[in-house]
Coordinates of C-alpha atoms in Angstrom, one line a residue:
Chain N
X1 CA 30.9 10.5 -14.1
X2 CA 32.9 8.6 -11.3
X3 CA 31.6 10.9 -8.9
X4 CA 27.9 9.7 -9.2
X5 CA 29.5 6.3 -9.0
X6 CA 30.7 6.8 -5.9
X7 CA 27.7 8.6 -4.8
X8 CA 25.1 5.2 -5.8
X9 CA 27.7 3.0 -4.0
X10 CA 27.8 4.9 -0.8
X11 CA 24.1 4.7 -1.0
X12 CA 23.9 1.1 -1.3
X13 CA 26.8 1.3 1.2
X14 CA 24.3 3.5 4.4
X15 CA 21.2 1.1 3.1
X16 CA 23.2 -2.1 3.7
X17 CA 23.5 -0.8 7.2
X18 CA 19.6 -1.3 7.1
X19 CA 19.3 -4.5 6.0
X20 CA 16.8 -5.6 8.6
X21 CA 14.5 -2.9 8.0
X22 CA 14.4 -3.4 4.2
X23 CA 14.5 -7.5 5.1
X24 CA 10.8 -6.6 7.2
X25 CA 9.9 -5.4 4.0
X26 CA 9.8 -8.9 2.2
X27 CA 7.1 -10.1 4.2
X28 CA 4.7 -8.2 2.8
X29 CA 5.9 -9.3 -0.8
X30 CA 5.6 -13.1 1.0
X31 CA 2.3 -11.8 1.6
X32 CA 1.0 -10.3 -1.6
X33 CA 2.8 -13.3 -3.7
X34 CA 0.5 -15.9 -1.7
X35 CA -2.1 -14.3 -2.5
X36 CA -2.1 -13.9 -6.1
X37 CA -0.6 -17.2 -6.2
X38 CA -4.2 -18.4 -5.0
X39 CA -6.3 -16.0 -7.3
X40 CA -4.3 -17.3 -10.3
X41 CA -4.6 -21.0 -9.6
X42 CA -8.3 -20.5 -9.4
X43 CA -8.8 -18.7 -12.4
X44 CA -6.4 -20.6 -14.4
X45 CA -8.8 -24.1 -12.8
X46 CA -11.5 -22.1 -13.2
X47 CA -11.4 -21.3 -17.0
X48 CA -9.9 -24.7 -17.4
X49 CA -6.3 -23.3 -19.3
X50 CA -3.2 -23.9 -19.2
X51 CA -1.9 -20.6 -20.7
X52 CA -3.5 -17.3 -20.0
X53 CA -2.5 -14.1 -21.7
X54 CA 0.1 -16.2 -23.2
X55 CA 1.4 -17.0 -19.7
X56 CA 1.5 -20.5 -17.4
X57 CA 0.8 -20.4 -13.5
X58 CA 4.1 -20.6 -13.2
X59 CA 5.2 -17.6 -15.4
X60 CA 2.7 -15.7 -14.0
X61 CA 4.2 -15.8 -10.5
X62 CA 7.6 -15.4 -11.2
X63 CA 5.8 -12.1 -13.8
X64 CA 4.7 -10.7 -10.5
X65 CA 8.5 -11.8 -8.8
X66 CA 9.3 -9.3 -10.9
X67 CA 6.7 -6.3 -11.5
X68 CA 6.4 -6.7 -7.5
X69 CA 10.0 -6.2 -6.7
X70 CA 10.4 -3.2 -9.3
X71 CA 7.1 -1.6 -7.3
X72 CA 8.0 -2.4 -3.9
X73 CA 12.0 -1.2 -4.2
X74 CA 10.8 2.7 -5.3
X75 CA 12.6 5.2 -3.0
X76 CA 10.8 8.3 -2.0
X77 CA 12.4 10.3 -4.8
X78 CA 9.6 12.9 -5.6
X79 CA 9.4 13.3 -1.6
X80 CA 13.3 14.0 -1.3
X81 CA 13.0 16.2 -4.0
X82 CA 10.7 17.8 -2.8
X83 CA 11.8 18.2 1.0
X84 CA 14.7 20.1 -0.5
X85 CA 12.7 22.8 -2.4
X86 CA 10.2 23.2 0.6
X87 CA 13.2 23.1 3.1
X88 CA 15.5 25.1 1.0
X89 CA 18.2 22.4 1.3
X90 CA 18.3 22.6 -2.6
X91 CA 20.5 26.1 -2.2
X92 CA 23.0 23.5 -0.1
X93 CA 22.6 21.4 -3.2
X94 CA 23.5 24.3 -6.0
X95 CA 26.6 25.2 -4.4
X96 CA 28.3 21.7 -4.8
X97 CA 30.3 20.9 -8.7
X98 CA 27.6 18.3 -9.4
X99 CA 24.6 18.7 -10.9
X100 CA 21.6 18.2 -8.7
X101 CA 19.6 16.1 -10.5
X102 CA 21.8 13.9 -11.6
X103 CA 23.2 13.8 -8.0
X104 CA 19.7 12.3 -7.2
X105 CA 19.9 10.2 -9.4
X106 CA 22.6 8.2 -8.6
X107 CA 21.4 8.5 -5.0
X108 CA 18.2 7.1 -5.3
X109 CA 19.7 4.5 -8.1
X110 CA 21.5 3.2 -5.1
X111 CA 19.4 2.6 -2.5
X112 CA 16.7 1.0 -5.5
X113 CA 19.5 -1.6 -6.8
X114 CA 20.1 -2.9 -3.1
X115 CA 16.1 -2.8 -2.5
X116 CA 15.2 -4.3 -6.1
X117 CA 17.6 -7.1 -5.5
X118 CA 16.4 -7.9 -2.3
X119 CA 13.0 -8.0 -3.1
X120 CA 14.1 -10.2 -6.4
X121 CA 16.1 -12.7 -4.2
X122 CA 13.3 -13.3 -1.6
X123 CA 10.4 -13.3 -4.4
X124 CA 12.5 -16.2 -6.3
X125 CA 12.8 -17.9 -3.4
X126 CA 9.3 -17.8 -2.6
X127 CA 8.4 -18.7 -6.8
X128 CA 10.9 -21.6 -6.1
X129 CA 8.8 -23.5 -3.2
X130 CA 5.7 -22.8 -4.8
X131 CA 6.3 -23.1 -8.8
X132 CA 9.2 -24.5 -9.1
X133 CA 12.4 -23.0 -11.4
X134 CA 11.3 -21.0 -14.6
X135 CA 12.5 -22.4 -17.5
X136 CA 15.4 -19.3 -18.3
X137 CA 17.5 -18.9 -21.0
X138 CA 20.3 -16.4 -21.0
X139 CA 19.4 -14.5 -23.8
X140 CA 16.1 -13.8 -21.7
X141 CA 18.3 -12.8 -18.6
X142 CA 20.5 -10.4 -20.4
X143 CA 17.6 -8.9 -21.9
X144 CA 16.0 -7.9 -18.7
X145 CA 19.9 -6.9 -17.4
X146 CA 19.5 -4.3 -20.1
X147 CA 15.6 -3.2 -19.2
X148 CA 15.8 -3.5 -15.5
X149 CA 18.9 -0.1 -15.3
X150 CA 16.2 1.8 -18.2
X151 CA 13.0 1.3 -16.2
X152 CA 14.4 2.9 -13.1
X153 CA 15.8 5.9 -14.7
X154 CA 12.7 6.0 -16.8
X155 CA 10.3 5.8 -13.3
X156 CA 13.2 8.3 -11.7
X157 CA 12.5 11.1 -14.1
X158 CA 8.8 11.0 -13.7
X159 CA 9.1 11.2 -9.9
X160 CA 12.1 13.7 -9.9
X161 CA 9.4 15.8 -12.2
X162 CA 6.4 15.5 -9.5
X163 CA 9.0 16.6 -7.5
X164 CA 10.1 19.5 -8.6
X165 CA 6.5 20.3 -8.7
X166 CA 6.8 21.4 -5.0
X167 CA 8.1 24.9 -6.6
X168 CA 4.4 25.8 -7.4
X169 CA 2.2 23.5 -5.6
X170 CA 1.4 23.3 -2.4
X171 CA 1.8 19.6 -2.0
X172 CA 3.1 16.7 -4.3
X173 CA 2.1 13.5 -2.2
X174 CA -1.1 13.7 -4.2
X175 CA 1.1 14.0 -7.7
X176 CA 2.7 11.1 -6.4
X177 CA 0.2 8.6 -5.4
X178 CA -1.9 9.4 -8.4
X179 CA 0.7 8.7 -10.4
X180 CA 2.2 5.4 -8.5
X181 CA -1.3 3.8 -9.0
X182 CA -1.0 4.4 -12.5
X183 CA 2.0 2.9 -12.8
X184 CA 0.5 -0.1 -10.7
X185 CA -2.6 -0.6 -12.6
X186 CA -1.7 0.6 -16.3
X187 CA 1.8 -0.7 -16.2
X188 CA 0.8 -4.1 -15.7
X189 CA 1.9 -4.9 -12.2
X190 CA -1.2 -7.0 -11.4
X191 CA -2.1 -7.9 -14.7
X192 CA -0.2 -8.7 -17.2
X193 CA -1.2 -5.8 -20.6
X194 CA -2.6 -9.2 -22.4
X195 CA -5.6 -10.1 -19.7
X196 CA -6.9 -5.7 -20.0
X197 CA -9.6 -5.5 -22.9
X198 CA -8.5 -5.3 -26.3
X199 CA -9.1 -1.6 -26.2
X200 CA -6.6 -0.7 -23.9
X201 CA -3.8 -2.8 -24.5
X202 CA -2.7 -0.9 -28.0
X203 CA -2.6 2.5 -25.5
X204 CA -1.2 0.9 -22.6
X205 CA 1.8 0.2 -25.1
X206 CA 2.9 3.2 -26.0
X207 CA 2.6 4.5 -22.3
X208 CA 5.5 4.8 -20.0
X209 CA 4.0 3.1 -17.5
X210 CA 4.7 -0.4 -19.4
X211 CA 7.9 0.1 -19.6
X212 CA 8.6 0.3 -16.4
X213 CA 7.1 -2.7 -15.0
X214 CA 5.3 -4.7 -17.8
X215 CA 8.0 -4.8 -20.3
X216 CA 11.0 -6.3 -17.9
X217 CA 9.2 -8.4 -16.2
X218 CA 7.6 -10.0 -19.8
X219 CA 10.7 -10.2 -21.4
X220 CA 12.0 -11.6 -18.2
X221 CA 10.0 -14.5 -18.0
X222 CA 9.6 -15.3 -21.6
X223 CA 12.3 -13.9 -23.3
X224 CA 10.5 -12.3 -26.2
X225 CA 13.1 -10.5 -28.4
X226 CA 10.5 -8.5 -30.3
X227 CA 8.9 -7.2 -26.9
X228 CA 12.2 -6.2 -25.6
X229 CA 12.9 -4.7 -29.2
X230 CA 9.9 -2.6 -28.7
X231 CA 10.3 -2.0 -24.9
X232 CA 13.8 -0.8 -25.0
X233 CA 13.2 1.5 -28.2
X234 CA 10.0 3.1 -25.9
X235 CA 12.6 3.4 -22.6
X236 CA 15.0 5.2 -24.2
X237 CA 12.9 7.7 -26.0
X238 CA 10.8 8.0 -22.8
X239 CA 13.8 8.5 -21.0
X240 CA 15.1 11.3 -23.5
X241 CA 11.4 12.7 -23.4
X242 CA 11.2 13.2 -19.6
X243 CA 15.0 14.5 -19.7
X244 CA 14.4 17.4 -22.2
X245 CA 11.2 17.9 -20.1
X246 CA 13.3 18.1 -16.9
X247 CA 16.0 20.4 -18.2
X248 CA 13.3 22.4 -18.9
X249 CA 11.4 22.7 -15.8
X250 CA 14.4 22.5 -13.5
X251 CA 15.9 25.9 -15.4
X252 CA 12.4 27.6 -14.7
X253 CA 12.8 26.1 -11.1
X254 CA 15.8 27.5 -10.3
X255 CA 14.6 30.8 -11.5
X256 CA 12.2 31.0 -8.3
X257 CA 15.3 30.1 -5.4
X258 CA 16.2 32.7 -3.7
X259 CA 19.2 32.4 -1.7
X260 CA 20.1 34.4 0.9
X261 CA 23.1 34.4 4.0
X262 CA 22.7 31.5 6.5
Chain U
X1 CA -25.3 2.5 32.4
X2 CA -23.6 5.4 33.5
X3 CA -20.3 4.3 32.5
X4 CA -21.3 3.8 29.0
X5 CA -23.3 7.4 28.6
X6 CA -20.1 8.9 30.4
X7 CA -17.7 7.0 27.6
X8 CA -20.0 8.1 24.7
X9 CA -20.2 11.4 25.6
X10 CA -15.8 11.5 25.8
X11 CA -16.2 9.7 22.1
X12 CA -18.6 12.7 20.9
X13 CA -16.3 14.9 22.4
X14 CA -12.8 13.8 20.9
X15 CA -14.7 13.1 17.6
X16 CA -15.1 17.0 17.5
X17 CA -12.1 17.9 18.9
X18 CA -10.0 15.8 16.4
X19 CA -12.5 16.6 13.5
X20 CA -11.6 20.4 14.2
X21 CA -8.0 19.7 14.9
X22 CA -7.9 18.0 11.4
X23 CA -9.5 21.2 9.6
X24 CA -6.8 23.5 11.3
X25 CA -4.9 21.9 8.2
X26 CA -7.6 21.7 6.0
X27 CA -5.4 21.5 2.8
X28 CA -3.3 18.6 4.1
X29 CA -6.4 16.7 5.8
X30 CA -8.8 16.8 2.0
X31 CA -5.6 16.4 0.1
X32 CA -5.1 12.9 2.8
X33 CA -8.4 12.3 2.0
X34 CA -8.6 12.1 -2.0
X35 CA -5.2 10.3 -2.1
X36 CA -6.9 7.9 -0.3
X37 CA -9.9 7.7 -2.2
X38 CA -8.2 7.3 -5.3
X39 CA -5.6 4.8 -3.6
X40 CA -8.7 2.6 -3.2
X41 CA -10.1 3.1 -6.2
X42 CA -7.0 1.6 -8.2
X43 CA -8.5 -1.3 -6.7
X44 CA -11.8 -1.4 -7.5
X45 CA -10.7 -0.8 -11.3
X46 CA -8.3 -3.6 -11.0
X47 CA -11.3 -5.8 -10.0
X48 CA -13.7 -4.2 -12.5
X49 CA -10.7 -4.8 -15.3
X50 CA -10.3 -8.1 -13.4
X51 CA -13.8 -9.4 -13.9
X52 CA -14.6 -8.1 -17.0
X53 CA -11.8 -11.1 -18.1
X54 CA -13.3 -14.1 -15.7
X55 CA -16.7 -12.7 -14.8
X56 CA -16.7 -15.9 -11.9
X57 CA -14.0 -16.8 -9.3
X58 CA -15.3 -19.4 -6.9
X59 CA -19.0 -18.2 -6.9
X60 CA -17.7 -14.6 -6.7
X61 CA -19.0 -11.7 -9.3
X62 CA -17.2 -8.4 -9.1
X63 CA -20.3 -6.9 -6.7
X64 CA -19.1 -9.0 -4.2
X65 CA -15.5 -7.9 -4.8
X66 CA -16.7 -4.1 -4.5
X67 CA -19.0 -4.8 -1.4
X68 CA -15.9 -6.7 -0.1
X69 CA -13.9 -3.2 -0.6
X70 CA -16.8 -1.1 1.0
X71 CA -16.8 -3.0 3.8
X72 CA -13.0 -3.3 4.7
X73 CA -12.6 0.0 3.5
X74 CA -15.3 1.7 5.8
X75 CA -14.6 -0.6 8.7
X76 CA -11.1 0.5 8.4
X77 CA -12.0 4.4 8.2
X78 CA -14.5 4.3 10.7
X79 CA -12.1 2.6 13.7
X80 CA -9.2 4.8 12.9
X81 CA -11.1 8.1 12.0
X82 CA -12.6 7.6 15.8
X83 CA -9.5 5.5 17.5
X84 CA -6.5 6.7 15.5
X85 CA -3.8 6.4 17.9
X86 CA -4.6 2.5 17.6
X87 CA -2.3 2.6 14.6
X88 CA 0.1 4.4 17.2
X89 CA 0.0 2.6 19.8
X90 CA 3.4 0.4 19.6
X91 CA 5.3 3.9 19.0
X92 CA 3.7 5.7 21.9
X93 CA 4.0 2.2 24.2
X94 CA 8.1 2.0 23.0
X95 CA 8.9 5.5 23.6
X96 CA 7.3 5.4 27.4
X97 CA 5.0 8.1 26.3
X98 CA 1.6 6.3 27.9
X99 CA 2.7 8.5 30.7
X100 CA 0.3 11.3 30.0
X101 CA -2.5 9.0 29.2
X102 CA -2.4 7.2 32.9
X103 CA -2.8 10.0 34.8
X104 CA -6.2 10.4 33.6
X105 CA -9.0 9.7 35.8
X106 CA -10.2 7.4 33.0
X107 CA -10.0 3.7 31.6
X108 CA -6.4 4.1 30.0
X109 CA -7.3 2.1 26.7
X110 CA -10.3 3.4 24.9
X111 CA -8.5 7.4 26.1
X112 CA -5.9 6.6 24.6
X113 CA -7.3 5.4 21.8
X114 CA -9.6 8.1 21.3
X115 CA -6.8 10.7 21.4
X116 CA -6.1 10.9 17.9
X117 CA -8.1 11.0 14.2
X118 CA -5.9 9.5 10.9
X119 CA -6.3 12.1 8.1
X120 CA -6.5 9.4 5.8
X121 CA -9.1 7.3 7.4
X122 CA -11.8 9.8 6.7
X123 CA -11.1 8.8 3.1
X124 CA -11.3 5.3 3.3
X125 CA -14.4 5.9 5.4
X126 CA -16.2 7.9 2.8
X127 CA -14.8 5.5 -0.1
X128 CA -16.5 2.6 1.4
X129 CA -20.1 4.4 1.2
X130 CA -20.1 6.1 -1.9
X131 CA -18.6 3.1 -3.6
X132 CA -21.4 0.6 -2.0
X133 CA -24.4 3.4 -3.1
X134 CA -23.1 3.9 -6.9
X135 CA -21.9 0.5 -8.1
X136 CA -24.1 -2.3 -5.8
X137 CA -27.0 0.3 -5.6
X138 CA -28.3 -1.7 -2.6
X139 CA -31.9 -1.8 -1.1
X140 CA -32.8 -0.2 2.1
X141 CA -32.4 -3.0 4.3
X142 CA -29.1 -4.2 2.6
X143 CA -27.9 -0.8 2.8
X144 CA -28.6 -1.1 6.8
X145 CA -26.7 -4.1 7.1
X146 CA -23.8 -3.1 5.7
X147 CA -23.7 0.3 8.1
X148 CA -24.4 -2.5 10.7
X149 CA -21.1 -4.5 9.2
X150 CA -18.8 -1.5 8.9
X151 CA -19.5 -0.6 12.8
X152 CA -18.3 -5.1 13.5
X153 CA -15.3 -4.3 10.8
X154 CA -14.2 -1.3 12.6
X155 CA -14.3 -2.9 15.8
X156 CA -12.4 -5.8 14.9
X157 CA -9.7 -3.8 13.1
X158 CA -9.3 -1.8 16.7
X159 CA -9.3 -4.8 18.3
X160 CA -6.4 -5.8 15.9
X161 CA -4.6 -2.9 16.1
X162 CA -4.3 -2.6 19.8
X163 CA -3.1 -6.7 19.9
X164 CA -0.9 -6.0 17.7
X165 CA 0.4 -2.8 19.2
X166 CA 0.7 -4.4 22.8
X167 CA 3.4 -6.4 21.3
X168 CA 5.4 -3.5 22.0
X169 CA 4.7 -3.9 25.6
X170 CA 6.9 -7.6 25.4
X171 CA 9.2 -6.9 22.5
X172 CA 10.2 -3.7 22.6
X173 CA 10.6 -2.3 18.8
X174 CA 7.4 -3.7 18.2
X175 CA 6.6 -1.0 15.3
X176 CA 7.9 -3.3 12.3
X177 CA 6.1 -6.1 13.1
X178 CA 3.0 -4.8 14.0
X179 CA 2.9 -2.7 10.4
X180 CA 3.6 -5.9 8.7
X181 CA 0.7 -7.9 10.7
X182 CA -2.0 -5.4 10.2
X183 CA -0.8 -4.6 6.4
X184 CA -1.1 -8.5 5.8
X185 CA -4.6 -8.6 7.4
X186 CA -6.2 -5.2 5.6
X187 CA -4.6 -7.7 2.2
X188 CA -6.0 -10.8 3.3
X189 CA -9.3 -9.0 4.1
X190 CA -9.4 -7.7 0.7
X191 CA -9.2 -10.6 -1.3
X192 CA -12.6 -13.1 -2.2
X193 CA -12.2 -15.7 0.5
X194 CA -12.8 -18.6 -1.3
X195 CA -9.6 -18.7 -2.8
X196 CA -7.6 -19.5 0.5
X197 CA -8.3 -23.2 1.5
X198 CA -6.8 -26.0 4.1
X199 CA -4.4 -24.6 6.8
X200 CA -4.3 -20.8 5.5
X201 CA -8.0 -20.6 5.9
X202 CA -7.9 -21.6 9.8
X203 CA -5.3 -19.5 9.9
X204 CA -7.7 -16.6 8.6
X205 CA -9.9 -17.3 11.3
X206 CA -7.3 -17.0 14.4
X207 CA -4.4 -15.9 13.7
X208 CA -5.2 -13.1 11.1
X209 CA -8.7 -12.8 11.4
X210 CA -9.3 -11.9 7.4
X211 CA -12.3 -14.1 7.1
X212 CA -14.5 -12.0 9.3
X213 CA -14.3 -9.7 7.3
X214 CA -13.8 -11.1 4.0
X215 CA -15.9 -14.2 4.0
X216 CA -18.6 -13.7 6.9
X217 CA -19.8 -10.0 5.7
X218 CA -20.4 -10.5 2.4
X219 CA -21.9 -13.6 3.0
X220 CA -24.3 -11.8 5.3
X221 CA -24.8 -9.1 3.2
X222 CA -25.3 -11.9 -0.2
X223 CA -27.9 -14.0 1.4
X224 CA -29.6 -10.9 3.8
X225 CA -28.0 -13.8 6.9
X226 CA -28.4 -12.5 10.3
X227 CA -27.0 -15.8 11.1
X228 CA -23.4 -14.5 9.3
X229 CA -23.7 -10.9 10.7
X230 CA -24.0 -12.7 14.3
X231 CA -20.9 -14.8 13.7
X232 CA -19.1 -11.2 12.3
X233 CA -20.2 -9.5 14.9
X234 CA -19.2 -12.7 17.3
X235 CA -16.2 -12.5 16.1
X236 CA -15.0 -8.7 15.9
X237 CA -16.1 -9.3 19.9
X238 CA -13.7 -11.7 20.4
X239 CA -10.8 -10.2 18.2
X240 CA -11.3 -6.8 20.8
X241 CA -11.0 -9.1 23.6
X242 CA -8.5 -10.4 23.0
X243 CA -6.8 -7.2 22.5
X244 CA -8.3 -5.8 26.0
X245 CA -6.3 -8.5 27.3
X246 CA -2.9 -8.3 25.7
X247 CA -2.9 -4.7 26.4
X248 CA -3.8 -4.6 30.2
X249 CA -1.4 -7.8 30.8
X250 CA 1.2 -5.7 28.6
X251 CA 0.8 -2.5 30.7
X252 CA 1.8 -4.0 33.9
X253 CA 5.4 -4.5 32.3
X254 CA 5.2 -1.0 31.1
X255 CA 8.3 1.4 32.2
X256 CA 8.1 5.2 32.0
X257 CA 9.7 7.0 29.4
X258 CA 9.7 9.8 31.9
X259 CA 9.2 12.4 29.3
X260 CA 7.6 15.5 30.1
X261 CA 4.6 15.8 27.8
X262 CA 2.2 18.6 27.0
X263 CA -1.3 17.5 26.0
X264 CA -3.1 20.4 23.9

């Protein structure tokens, strides 16, 4: 297990020599968190309340601190994965005593903690001079500690799937846009699941997508036990889901490499 | 006169070239094409999903948030499916490889800009159109307008793009910055303008020229306002000026890369 360890930290390690590319980065979050800073005090005037979707003005920026920052720090992990099957770099891979996905794991883990808290620090920042200091409590905090780790590995098995899709499609950036849009749009990363129609909301639950980006950043800013009851219970079986799926797939993967000299 | 039949004719000319060039990969270049499409959608639903909760921000119903789309959207598709190597340019000016492009017996700027068609732009192009027939179902003389409005969209987004591209010319790794400025304009251009107010909205109007696309268009396109579609128009004009300029007062501080290039 100390191997993968090692691997996440010497990721973080080669990103912190990037600093000021992933720093450029946080404009754009300056950019996006004006913005929907000025769309939410108008609709909160405009339909003349104080709490919407059970939220403040403030909560609701520092909600999107948080589903922003989980969005904006996702490496390329399907595009890795798949550069390796279309380059054949995964044969490199299969030789070494670790196992490959896991290997990827800790990898991308790396580079998304340093990028994630980034993103995090600048976004608070930016909530600070606009809104002012949430009102925490530590309960809230650890709750989200526990989340934040879950809904990475939970989005990194989804992506490591589209990924491996590479072995029979032609391309995978479609895979992966469609299904980064879902997670923006039906995980709640503009809108918090409350504000959709009734409808949806009971579906957009159970889906993954909320627990990757709705359910930390809720529990985050209100400190809900019962929704991070339910979000961590939907995580982890997602998470065991998407595994068992994985195992699968990558063993009828590895069936079509064909090594060969070199 | 001359001058501008020559010019078109060199537009129809890399238009075909590039289209063809594009269909050489004709996998990659529809597969570019619906990502985008769909990309853009996820934005109209979140409007549509949006509105449906607060049918009214500011005077705005969620047609006006769609026209907005169509508009950016096309304007967007339309400069960089014809000038694609605008979204280039502060690469091809920090490597030194403008080399190729001045030895033509041609204006250096709109060659160069002309010299390349983004996969993805066709997309956004098409998005705009379809999206504007199916949910606004306009009338014909709306529907003319807002061809009329892409063409002013498109060439103020070239006109921003080759601004922000010359920076390249006086700051060297210029690539960063100039992704982050035109990123923060296509968001502030997407947004209903009458949520930005005081400093941020004169800001809109010089700086990061949002409003002239965000505010001015669909206000033409709302009220049938020539008057609005002048001061669009006006100001996509002005936006490419000042673009003209930065890039020919750039070039004279241009070093060669001295690369040797082939041109296909």
């Amino acid at each position: 297990m100390s191997k993968y360890f090692y691997i996440a930290l010497t990721s973080i390690r080669s990103r912190l020599a990037y600093l000021g590319e992933l720093g450029s980065k946080t404009i754009f979050l300056f950019v996006v968190l004006y913005i929907f800073l000025c769309l939410w005090k108008v609709t909160y005037a405009e339909t003349n309340q104080s709490s919407l979707g059970g939220l403040s003005l403030k909560q609701m920026l520092w909600y999107l601190v948080v589903t922003e920052s989980i969005i904006m720090s996702l490496p390329t992990i399907a595009t890795l994965v798949d550069q390796d099957v279309r380059t054949g770099a995964l044969a490199m891979q299969l030789v070494r005593p670790m196992s490959y996905p896991l290997n990827m794991l800790a990898q991308t883990s790396g580079e998304r903690v340093l990028s994630f808290a980034l993103n995090f620090l600048v976004g608070s920042i930016i909530a600070l001079i606009f809104v002012g200091p949430l009102d925490f409590n530590l309960s809230g905090i650890a709750m989200f500690l526990l989340l934040i780790p879950l809904s990475f590995a939970l989005d990194f098995t989804i992506y490591f799937l589209i990924g491996l899709a590479a072995f029979w499609l032609e391309d995978t950036t479609g895979l992966t846009l469609i299904y980064s849009r879902m997670t923006m749009i039906l995980g709640g990363m503009l809108i918090p699941l409350e504000l959709f129609p009734d409808g949806w909301q009971q579906i957009l639950r159970v889906l993954p997508f909320s627990a990757i980006v709705y359910g930390p950043a809720r529990v985050f800013v209100t400190g809900d036990l019962q929704v991070f009851l339910s979000v961590l219970i939907q995580q982890i079986v997602a998470i065991l889901v998407f595994a068992f799926v994985i195992r699968i797939v990558y063993n009828l993967a590895l069936r079509r490499v064909f090594s060969h000299g070199g | 006169m001359n001058w501008l039949t020559s010019y078109t004719n060199l537009a129809s000319a890399y238009i075909k070239i590039n289209f063809k060039s594009l269909l050489a990969y004709r996998g990659a270049f529809i597969s570019q094409m619906v990502a985008m499409f769909i990309n853009d959608f996820v934005w109209i639903a979140f409007w549509c999903l949006f509105f449906t909760r607060f049918p009214v921000v500011k005077g705005w119903g969620v047609n006006d948030v769609i026209t907005l789309w169509a508009i950016a959207a096309s304007g967007f598709g339309l400069a960089h499916m014809i000038m694609g190597n605008a979204l280039a340019l502060p690469g091809i000016i920090m490597r030194g490889e403008l080399d190729s492009w001045l030895l033509y017996p041609r204006a250096v700027l709109p060659h160069l800009l002309l010299g390349k068609s983004s996969a993805s732009s066709w997309g956004d192009f098409l998005f705009g159109i379809v999206v504007y027939a199916i949910f606004v179902k306009p009338d014909l003389p709306h529907f003319s307008l807002f061809m009329a409005l892409i063409c002013s969209v498109a060439v103020l987004f070239v006109g921003f793009s080759v601004f922000t591209g010359s920076l390249a010319f006086f700051m060297g790794s210029a690539e960063s910055v100039s992704v982050q400025l035109r990123i923060a304009m296509i968001t502030f251009s997407t947004y209903p303008s009458p949520i930005f107010q005081g400093f941020v909205k004169i800001l809109l109007f010089t700086l990061l020229p949002a409003m002239f696309v965000s505010h001015l268009t669909v206000s033409a396109l709302r009220n049938m306002s020539m008057l609005d579609a002048l001061y669009s128009f006006g100001g996509a004009l002005g936006v490419l000026l000042a673009g003209i300029i930065m890039f020919y007062v750039g070039l004279r501080r241009y070093e060669s890369g001295n690369l040797m290039e082939m041109r296909g």
